[in-house]
Coordinates of C-alpha atoms in Angstrom, one line a residue:
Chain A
X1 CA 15.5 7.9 -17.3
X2 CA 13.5 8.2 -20.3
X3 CA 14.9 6.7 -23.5
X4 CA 13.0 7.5 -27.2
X5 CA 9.3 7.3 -25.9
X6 CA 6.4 8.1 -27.7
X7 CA 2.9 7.8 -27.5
X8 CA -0.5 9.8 -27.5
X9 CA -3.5 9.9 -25.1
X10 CA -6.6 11.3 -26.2
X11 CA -8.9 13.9 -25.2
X12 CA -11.9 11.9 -22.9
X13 CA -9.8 8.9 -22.2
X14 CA -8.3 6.9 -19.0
X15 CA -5.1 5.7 -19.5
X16 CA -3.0 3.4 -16.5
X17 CA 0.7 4.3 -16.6
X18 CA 2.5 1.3 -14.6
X19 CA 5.9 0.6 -14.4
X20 CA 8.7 -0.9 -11.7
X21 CA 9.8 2.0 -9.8
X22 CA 12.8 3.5 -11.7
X23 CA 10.8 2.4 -15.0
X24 CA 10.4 6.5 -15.8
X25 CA 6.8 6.6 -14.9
X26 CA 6.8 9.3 -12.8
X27 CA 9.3 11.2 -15.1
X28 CA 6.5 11.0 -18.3
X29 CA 4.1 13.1 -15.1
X30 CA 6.3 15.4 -14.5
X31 CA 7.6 16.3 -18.3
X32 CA 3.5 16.4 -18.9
X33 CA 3.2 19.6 -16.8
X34 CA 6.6 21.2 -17.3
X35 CA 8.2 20.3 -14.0
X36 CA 10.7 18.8 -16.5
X37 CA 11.8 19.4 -20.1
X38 CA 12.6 16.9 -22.4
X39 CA 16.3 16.6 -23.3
X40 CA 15.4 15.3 -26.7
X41 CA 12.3 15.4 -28.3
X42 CA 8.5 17.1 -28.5
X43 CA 5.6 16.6 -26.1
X44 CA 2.8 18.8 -27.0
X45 CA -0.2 19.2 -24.8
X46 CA -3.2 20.4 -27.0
X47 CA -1.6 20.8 -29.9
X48 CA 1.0 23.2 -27.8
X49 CA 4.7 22.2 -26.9
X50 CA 5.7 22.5 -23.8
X51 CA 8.3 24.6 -22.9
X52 CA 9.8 27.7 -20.5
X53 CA 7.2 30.1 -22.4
X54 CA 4.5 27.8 -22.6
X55 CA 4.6 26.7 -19.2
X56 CA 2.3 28.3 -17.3
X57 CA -0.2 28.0 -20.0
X58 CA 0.4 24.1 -19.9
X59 CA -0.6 23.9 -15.8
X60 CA -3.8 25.7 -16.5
X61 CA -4.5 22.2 -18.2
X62 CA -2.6 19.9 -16.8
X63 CA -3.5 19.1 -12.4
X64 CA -1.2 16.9 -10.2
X65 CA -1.9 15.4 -7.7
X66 CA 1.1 13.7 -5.6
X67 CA 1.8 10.8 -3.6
X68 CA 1.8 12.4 -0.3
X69 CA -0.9 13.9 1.2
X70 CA 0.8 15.8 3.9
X71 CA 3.1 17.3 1.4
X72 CA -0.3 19.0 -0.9
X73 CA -1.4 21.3 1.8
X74 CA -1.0 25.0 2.2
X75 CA -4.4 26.1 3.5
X76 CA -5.2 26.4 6.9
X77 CA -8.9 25.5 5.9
X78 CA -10.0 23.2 2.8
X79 CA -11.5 26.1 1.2
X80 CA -8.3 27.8 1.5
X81 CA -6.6 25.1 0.3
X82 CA -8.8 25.1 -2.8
X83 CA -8.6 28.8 -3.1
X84 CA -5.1 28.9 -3.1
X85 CA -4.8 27.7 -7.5
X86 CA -7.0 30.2 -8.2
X87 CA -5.6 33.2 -6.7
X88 CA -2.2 32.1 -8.3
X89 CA -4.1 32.5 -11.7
X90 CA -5.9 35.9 -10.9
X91 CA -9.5 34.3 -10.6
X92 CA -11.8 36.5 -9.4
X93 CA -13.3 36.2 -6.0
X94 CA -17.4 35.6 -6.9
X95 CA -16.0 32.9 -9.2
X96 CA -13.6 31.6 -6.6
X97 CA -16.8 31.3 -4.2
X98 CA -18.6 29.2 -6.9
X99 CA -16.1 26.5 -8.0
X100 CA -14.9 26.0 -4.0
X101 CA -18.5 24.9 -3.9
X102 CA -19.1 22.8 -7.0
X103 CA -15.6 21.1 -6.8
X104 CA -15.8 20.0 -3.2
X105 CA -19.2 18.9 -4.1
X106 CA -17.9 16.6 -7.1
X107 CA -15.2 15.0 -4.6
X108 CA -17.8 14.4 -1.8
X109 CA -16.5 16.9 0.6
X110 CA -19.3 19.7 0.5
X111 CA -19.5 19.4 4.4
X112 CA -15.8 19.8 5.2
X113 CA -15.3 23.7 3.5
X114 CA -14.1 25.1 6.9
X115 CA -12.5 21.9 8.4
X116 CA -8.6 21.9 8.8
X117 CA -6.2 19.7 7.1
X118 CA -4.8 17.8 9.4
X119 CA -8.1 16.9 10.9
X120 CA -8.9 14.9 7.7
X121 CA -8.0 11.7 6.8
X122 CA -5.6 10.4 4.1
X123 CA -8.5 9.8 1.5
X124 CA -10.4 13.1 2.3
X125 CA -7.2 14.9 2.0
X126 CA -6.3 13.2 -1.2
X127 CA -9.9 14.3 -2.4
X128 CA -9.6 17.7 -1.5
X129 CA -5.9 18.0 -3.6
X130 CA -7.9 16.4 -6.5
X131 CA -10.5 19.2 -5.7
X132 CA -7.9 21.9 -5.6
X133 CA -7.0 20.8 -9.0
X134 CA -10.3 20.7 -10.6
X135 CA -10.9 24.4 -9.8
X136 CA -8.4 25.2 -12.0
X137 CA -10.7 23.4 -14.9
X138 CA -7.9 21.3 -16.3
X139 CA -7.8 19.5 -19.1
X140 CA -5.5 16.5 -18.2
X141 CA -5.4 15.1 -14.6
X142 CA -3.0 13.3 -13.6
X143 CA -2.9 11.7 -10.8
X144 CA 0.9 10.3 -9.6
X145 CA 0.7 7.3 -7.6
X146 CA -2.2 9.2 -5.6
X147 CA -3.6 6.0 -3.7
X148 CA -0.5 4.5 -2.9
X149 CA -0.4 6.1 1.2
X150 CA -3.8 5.3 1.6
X151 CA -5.6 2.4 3.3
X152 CA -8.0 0.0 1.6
X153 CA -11.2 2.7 1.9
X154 CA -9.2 6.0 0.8
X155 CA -8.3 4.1 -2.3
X156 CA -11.5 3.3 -3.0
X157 CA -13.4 6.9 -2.1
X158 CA -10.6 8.4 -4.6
X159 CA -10.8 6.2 -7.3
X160 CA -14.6 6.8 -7.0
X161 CA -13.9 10.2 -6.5
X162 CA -12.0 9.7 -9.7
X163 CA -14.2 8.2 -12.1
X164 CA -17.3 10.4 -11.9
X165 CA -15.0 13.5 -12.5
X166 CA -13.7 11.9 -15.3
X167 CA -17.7 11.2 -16.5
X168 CA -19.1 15.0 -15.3
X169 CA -16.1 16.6 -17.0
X170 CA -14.6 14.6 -19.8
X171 CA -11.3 14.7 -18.7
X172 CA -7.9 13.0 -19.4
X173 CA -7.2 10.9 -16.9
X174 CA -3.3 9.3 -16.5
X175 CA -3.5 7.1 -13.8
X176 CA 0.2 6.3 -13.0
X177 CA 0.1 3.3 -10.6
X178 CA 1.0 -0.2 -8.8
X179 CA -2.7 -0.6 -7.9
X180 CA -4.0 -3.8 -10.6
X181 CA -7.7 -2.4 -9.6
X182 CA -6.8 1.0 -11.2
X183 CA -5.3 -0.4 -13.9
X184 CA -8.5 -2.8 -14.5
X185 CA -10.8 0.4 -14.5
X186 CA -8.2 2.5 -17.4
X187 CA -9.2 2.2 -21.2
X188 CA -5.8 1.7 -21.9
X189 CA -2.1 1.0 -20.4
X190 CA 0.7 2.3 -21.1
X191 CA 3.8 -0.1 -19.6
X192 CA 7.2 1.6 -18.9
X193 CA 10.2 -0.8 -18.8
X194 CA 13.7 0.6 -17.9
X195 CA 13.0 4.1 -19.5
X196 CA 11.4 2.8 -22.9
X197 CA 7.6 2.3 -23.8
X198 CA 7.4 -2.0 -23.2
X199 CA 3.9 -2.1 -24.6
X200 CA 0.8 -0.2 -25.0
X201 CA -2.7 -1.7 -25.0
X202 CA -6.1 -2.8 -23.3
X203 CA -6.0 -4.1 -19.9
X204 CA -7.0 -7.4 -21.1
X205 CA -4.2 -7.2 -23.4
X206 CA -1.6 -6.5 -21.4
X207 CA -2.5 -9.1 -18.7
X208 CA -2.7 -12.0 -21.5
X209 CA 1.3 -11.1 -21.2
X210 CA 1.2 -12.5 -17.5
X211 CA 5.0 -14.1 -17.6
X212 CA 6.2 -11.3 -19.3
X213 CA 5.1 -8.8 -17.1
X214 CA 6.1 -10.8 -14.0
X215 CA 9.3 -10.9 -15.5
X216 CA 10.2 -7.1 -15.5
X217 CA 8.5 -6.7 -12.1
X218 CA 4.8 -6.1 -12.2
X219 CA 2.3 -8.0 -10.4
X220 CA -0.9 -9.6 -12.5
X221 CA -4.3 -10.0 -11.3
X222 CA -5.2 -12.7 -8.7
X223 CA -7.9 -13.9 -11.4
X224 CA -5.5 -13.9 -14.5
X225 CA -3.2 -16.5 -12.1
X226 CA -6.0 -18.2 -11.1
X227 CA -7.2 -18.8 -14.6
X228 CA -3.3 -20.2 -15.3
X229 CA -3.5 -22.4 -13.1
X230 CA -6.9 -23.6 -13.8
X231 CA -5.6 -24.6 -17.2
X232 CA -2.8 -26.3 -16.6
X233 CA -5.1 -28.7 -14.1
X234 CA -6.9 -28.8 -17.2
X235 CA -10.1 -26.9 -17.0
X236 CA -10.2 -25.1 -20.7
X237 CA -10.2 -21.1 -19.7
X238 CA -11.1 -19.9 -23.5
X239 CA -10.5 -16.1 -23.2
X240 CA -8.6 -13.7 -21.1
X241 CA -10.6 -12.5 -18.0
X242 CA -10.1 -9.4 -15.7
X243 CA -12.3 -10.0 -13.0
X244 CA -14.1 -13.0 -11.0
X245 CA -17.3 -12.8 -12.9
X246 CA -15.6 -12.8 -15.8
X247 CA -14.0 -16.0 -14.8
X248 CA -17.5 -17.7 -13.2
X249 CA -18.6 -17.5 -16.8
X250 CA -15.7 -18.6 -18.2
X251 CA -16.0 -21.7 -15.4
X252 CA -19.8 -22.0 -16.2
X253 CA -19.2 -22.7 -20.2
X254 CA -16.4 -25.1 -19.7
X255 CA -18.6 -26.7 -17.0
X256 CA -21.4 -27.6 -19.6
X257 CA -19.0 -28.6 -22.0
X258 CA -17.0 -30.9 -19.5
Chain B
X1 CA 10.0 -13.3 23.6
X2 CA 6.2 -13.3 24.2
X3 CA 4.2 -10.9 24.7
X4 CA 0.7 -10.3 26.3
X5 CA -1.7 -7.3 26.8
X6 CA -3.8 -7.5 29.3
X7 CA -7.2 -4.8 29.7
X8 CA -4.8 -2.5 28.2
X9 CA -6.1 1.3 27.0
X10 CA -4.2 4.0 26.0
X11 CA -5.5 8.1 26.2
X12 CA -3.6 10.7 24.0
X13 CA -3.9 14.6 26.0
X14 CA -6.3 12.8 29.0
X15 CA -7.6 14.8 31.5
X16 CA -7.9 17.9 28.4
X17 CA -10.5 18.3 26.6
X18 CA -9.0 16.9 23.7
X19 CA -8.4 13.6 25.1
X20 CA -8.7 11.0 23.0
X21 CA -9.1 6.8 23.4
X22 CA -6.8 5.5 21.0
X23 CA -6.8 1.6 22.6
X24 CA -9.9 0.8 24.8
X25 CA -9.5 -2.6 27.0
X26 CA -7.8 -4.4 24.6
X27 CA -6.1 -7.7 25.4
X28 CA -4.5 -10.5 23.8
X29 CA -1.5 -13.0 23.9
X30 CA 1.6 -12.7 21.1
X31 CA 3.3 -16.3 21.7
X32 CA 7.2 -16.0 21.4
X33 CA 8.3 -17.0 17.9
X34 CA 4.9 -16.5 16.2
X35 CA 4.4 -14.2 13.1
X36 CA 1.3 -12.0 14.1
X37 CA -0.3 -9.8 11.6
X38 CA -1.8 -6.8 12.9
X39 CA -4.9 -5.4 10.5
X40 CA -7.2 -2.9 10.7
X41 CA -7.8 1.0 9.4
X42 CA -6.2 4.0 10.0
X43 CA -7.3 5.2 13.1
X44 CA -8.2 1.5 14.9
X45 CA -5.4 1.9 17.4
X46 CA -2.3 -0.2 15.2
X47 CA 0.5 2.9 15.8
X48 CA -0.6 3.0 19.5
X49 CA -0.1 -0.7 20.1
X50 CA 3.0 -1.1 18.4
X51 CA 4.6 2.1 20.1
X52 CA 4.1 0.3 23.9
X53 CA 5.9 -3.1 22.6
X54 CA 9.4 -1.1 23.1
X55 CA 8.3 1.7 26.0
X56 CA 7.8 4.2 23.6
X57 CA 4.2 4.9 25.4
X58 CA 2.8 2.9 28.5
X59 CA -0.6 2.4 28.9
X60 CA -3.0 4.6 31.0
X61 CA -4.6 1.7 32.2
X62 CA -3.7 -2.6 32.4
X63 CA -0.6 -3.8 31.8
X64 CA 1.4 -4.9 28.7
X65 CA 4.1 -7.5 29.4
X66 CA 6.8 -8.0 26.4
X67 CA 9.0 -11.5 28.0
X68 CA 10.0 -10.6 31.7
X69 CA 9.9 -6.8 30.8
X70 CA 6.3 -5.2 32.4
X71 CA 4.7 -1.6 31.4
X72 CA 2.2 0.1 33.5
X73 CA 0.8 3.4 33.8
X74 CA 3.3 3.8 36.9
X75 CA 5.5 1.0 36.7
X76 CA 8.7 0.6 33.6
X77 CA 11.1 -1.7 33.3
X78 CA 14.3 -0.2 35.1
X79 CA 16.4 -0.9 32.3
X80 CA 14.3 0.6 29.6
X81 CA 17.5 0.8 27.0
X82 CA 17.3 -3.2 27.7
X83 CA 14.0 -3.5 26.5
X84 CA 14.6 -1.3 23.6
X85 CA 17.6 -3.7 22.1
X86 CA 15.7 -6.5 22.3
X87 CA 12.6 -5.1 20.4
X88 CA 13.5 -3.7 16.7
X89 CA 10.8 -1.5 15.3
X90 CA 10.8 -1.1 11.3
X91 CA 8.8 2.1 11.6
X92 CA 6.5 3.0 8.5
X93 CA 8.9 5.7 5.6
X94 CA 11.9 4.3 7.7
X95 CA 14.5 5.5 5.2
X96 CA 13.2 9.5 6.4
X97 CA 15.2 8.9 9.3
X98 CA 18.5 8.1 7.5
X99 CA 21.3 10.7 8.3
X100 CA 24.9 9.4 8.4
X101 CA 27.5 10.1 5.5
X102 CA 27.6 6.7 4.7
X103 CA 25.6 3.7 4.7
X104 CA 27.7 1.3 7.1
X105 CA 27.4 4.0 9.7
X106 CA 23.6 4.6 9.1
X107 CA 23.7 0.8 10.1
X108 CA 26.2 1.1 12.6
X109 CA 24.7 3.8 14.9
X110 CA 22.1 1.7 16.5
X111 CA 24.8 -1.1 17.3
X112 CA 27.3 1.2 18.5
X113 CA 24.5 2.9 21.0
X114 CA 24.0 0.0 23.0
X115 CA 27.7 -0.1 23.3
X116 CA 28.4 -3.4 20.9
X117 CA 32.1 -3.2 20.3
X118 CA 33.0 -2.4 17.0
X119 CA 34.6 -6.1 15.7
X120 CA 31.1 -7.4 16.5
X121 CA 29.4 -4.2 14.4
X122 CA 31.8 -4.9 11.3
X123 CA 30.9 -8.5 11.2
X124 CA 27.5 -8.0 11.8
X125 CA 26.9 -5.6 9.0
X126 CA 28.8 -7.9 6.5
X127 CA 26.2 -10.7 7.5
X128 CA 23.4 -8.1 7.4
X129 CA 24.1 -6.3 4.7
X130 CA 23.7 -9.6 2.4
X131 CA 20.4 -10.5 4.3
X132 CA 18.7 -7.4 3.2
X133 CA 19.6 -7.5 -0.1
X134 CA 22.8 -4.6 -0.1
X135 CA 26.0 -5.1 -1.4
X136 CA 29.5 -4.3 -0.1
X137 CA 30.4 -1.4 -2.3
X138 CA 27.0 0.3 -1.2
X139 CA 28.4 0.6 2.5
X140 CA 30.8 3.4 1.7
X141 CA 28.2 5.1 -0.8
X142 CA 25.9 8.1 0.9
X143 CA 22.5 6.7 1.4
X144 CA 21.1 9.5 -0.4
X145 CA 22.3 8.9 -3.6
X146 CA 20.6 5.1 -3.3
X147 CA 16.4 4.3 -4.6
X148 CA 14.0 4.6 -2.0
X149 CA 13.7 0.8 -2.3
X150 CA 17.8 0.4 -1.3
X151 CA 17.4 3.7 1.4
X152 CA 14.5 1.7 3.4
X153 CA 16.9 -1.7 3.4
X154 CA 19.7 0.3 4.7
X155 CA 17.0 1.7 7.7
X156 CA 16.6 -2.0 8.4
X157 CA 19.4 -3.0 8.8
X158 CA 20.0 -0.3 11.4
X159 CA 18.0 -2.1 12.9
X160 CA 18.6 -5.6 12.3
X161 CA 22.3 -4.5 13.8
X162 CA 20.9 -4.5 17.2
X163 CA 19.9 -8.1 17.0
X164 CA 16.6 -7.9 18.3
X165 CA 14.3 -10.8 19.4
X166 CA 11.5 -8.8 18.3
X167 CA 10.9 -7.1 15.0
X168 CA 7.9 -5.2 14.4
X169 CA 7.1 -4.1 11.1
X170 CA 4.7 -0.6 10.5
X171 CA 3.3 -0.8 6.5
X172 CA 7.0 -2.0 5.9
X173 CA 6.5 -2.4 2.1
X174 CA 4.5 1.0 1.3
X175 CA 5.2 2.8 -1.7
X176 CA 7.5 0.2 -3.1
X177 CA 6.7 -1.4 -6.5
X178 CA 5.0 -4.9 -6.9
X179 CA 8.6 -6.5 -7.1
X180 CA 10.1 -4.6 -4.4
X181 CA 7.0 -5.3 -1.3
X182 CA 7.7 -9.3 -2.3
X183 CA 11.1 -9.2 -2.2
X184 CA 11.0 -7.2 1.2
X185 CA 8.2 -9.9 2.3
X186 CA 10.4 -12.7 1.5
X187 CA 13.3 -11.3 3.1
X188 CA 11.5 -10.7 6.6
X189 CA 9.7 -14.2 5.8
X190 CA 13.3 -15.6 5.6
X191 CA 14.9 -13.6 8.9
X192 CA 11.8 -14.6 10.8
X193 CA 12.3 -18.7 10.3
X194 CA 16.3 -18.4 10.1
X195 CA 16.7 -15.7 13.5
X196 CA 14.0 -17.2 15.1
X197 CA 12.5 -13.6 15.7
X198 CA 8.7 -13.1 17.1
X199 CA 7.7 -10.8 14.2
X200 CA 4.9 -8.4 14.2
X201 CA 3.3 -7.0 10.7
X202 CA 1.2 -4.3 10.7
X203 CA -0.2 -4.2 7.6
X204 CA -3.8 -3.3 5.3
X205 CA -2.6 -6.4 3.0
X206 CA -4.7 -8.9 3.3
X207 CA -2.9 -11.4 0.8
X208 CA 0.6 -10.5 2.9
X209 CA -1.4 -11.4 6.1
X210 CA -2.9 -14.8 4.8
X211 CA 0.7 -15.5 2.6
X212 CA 3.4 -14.8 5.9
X213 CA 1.5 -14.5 9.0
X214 CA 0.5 -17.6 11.5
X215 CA -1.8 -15.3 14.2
X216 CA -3.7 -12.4 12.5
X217 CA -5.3 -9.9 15.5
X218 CA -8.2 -7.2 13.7
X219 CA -8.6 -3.8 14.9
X220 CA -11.8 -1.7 15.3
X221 CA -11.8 1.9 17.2
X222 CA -9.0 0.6 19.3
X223 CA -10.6 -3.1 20.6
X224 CA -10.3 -5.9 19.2
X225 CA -12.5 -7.0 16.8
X226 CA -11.5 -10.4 15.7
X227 CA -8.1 -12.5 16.8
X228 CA -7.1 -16.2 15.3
X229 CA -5.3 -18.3 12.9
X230 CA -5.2 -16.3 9.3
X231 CA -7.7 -18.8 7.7
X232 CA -10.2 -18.8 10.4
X233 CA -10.5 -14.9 10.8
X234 CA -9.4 -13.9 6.9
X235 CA -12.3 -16.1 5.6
X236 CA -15.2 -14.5 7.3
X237 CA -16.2 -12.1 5.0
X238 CA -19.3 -10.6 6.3
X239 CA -17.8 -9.6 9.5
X240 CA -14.5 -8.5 7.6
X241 CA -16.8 -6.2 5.6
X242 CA -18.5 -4.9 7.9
X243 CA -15.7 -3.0 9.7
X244 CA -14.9 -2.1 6.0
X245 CA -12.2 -4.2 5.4
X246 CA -10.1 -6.0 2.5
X247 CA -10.9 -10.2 2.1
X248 CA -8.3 -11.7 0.6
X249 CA -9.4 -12.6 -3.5
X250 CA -8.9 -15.7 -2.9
X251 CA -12.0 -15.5 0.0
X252 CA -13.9 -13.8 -2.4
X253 CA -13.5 -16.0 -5.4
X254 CA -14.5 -19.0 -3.4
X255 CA -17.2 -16.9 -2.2
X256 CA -18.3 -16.2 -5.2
X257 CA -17.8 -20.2 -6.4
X258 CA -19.8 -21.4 -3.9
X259 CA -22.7 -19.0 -4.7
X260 CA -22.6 -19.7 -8.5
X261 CA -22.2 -23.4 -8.4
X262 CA -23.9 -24.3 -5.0
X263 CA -20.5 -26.3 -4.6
X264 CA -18.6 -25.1 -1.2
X265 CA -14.2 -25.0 -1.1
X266 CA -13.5 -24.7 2.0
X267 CA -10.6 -21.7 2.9
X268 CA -7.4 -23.5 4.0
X269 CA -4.9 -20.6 2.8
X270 CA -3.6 -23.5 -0.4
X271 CA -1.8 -22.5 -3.3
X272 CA -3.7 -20.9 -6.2
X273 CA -2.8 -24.5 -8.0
X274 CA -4.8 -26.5 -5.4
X275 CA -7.4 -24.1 -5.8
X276 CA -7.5 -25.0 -9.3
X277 CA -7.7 -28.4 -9.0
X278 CA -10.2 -28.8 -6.6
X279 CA -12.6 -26.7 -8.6
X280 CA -11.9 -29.0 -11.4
X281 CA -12.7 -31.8 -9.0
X282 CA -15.9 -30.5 -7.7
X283 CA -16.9 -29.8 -11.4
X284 CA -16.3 -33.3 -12.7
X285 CA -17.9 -34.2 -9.7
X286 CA -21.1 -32.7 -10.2
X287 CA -21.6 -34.2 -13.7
X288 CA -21.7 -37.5 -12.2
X289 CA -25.2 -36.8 -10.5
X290 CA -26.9 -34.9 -13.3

């Protein structure tokens, strides 16, 4: 699956993992928590390697959450739910109390403490597994192609959800994904291409490749096609752009230049 | 075949206090051979509407009509098995409901059901089997030791086998990668024009809706909210938004044109290259005058 792949993500930073399916993208999640071990090769997780020993050490920093909402659940109420990390790791109950409260408050669900789990949507359930992780105060949060069951609106509450965690607690955030608007909001991407590291850089940067990245089965951005297209017609598109302002401006300057 | 609701609504648990109006007066008209997208959020009534087309439910109240076929509260067709042969339903996670030891009898059990005899089931999966994308070797494989990707085109060709005139489609590309949900696109793009089906999409893509579909009927809280041709209803944008849903980018980039350069492209679903051109067009255009 995985073939010679190295790379680093820093402490504070959002990175987009994408990747055809069968690329190894969800194997990098689950050899960053210990659900796997390498074969060959190191990973180390602040500083520590992971492996049988370390563990349970590692998950205290590293939080999943997982494609499927149905499958997250094991509470018969959300605080429950949330509950249920922390009595695995022997926290006690006053603190328990306190970080049910100021983690469903950082995913937007303060009002649904008692509600049941199947009574909430896909969205509000994926925000309560992201809440269930943050109790545990990790380090790393990765979240493994978390959007991909929801509709249009519980993508956008998690990814919401998502990025003022990241701001209140300075997280690493690995974003593995098919989603191009996820992949516009990481720092950096990391693409996977049949089990091997295919490139590594800025958004921007990685959508310049548009043919390329067609080519081993990724989509690019309506705007980055747009832009190709608007060159070959030849209007002069000078830079790369990511979004529609961007390319309004980029229309606007070759428009008073025409 | 066509079909047509008419005043239908549909109430999960009634008469408990739990019951619940998943479909409220809703009525429209699917013409035979048409390739309707149905859109609109969890919870606006899709999974209910799709579940009457082959008698899964019937309605509490109107009457849904699917060719000469008719479901009422108290009235189904006597020869509900009929009904169900002619109207394939692609539901959404299909390969979940895989369970044969081999692939060619995953595909074969529908068929063999409605008592097609088994000549006609070999050479239809040989025919199928290239349409969706399989190959021969696969058939004698387990289909648990294929992707998710190859497991969901073996669930559809389960029920392709059948030969339906109908083929409704629940989220049919979710969870596969960009490659895989155009690939699956094309191919129901391709069995629709080749088989002549009447295909039904329910889907939250917007760019599949304006890309494959010819009607596009929008959900809200089970009625309908807004029913047309995909570049009449996908390009109005307030009204889109304000039942929280998706505009296709293209919409919103010529939106988003028209406010920044006071120059208006009107939506006619073209190509992103004729999009391109135009704008030069309307560029060069405006020089002309200043």
């Amino acid at each position: 699956m995985l073939k010679n792949c190295s790379f680093s993500i820093h402490e504070n930073e959002a990175v987009a993992i994408i990747g055809h399916n069968g690329s190894g993208k969800s194997t990098i999640a689950k050899l960053m928590n210990g659900l796997l071990f390498p074969q060959e090769g190191e990973i180390l997780i602040n500083g520590q390697p992971v492996n049988a020993e370390t563990v349970w050490d590692i998950r205290k920093d590293v939080g999943m959450v997982f494609q499927n909402p149905d499958n997250q659940f094991v509470g018969t109420t959300v605080q429950d739910d949330i509950a249920f990390g922390m009595e695995n790791r022997g926290i006690p109950r006053d603190e328990m109390v306190k970080r049910i409260a100021q983690t469903l408050d950082a995913v937007g669900m303060q009002d649904y403490r008692l509600t049941e789990p199947h009574k909430l949507s896909g969205g509000q359930k994926q925000r309560v597994a992201i809440a269930s992780v943050l109790a545990i105060f990790p380090k790393v949060l990765i979240l493994d192609e978390a959007t991909a069951m929801l509709d249009p609106k519980g993508r956008k509450e998690i990814m919401n959800t998502v990025t003022m965690v990241q701001e209140q607690r300075h997280l690493s955030l690995i974003t593995i994904t098919h989603d191009l608007q996820e992949v516009v909001q990481a720092e950096r991407v990391i693409v996977m291409n049949k089990g091997k590291v295919w490139d590594e850089a800025t958004p921007r940067g990685i959508f310049a490749r548009k043919g390329e990245l067609r080519s081993i089965g990724l989509d690019v951005p309506f705007v980055a096609i747009l832009s190709e297209e608007l060159r070959k017609a030849g209007v002069p598109i000078m830079n790369e752009v990511l979004d529609q302002d961007e390319l309004l401006e980029e229309l606007w300057t070759s428009h008073s230049t025409m | 075949m066509d079909i047509t609701f008419n005043h239908v609504s549909y109430i999960y648990q009634a008469n408990t206090p739990f019951a619940h109006k998943a479909i409220d007066d809703l009525s429209f008209h699917i013409p035979s051979g048409s390739f309707t997208a149905v859109v609109g959020h969890t919870g606006s009534g899709k999974s209910t509407l799709i579940q009457h087309l082959n008698g899964l439910i019937r309605p509490s109240d109107g009457e849904v009509s699917i060719g000469d076929y008719r479901l009422t509260n108290n009235a189904k067709p006597a020869d509900m098995k009929e009904l169900r042969s002619r109207v394939g339903v692609v539901f959404q996670y299909p390969e979940h409901q895989l369970f044969e030891e081999t692939v060619k009898k995953d595909i074969a059990f529908g068929p063999e059901n409605f008592g097609v005899a088994s000549e006609e089931i070999d050479k239809r999966i040989s025919r199928i089997t290239a349409d969706v994308g399989l190959n021969e070797e696969q058939l004698e494989r387990s289909p648990f030791d294929l992707s998710g990707g190859q497991m969901r085109r073996v669930a559809i060709a389960g029920v392709l086998a059948v030969q339906p005139e109908v083929l409704v489609l629940d989220e049919p590309t979710a969870g596969l990668d960009p490659r895989g949900q155009h690939e699956m696109m094309e191919m129901f793009h391709n069995l629709h024009e080749q088989q002549r089906l009447t295909t039904i999409l329910v889907t939250h893509s917007m760019e599949d809706a304006v890309r494959y579909a010819d009607h596009v009927i929008i959900l809200n809280n089970g009625t309908k909210y807004m029913e047309g041709k995909p570049e009449d209803v996908l390009s109005r944008k307030e009204a889109l938004q304000r039942v929280q849903l998706d505009v296709p980018e293209m919409v919103q980039f010529l939106d988003a044109f028209e406010k920044k350069f006071g120059k208006k492209i009107p939506f006619r679903r073209q190509s992103a290259a004729a999009i391109a051109s135009e704008i030069r067009d309307r560029l060069r255009e405006g020089d002309r005058y200043e």
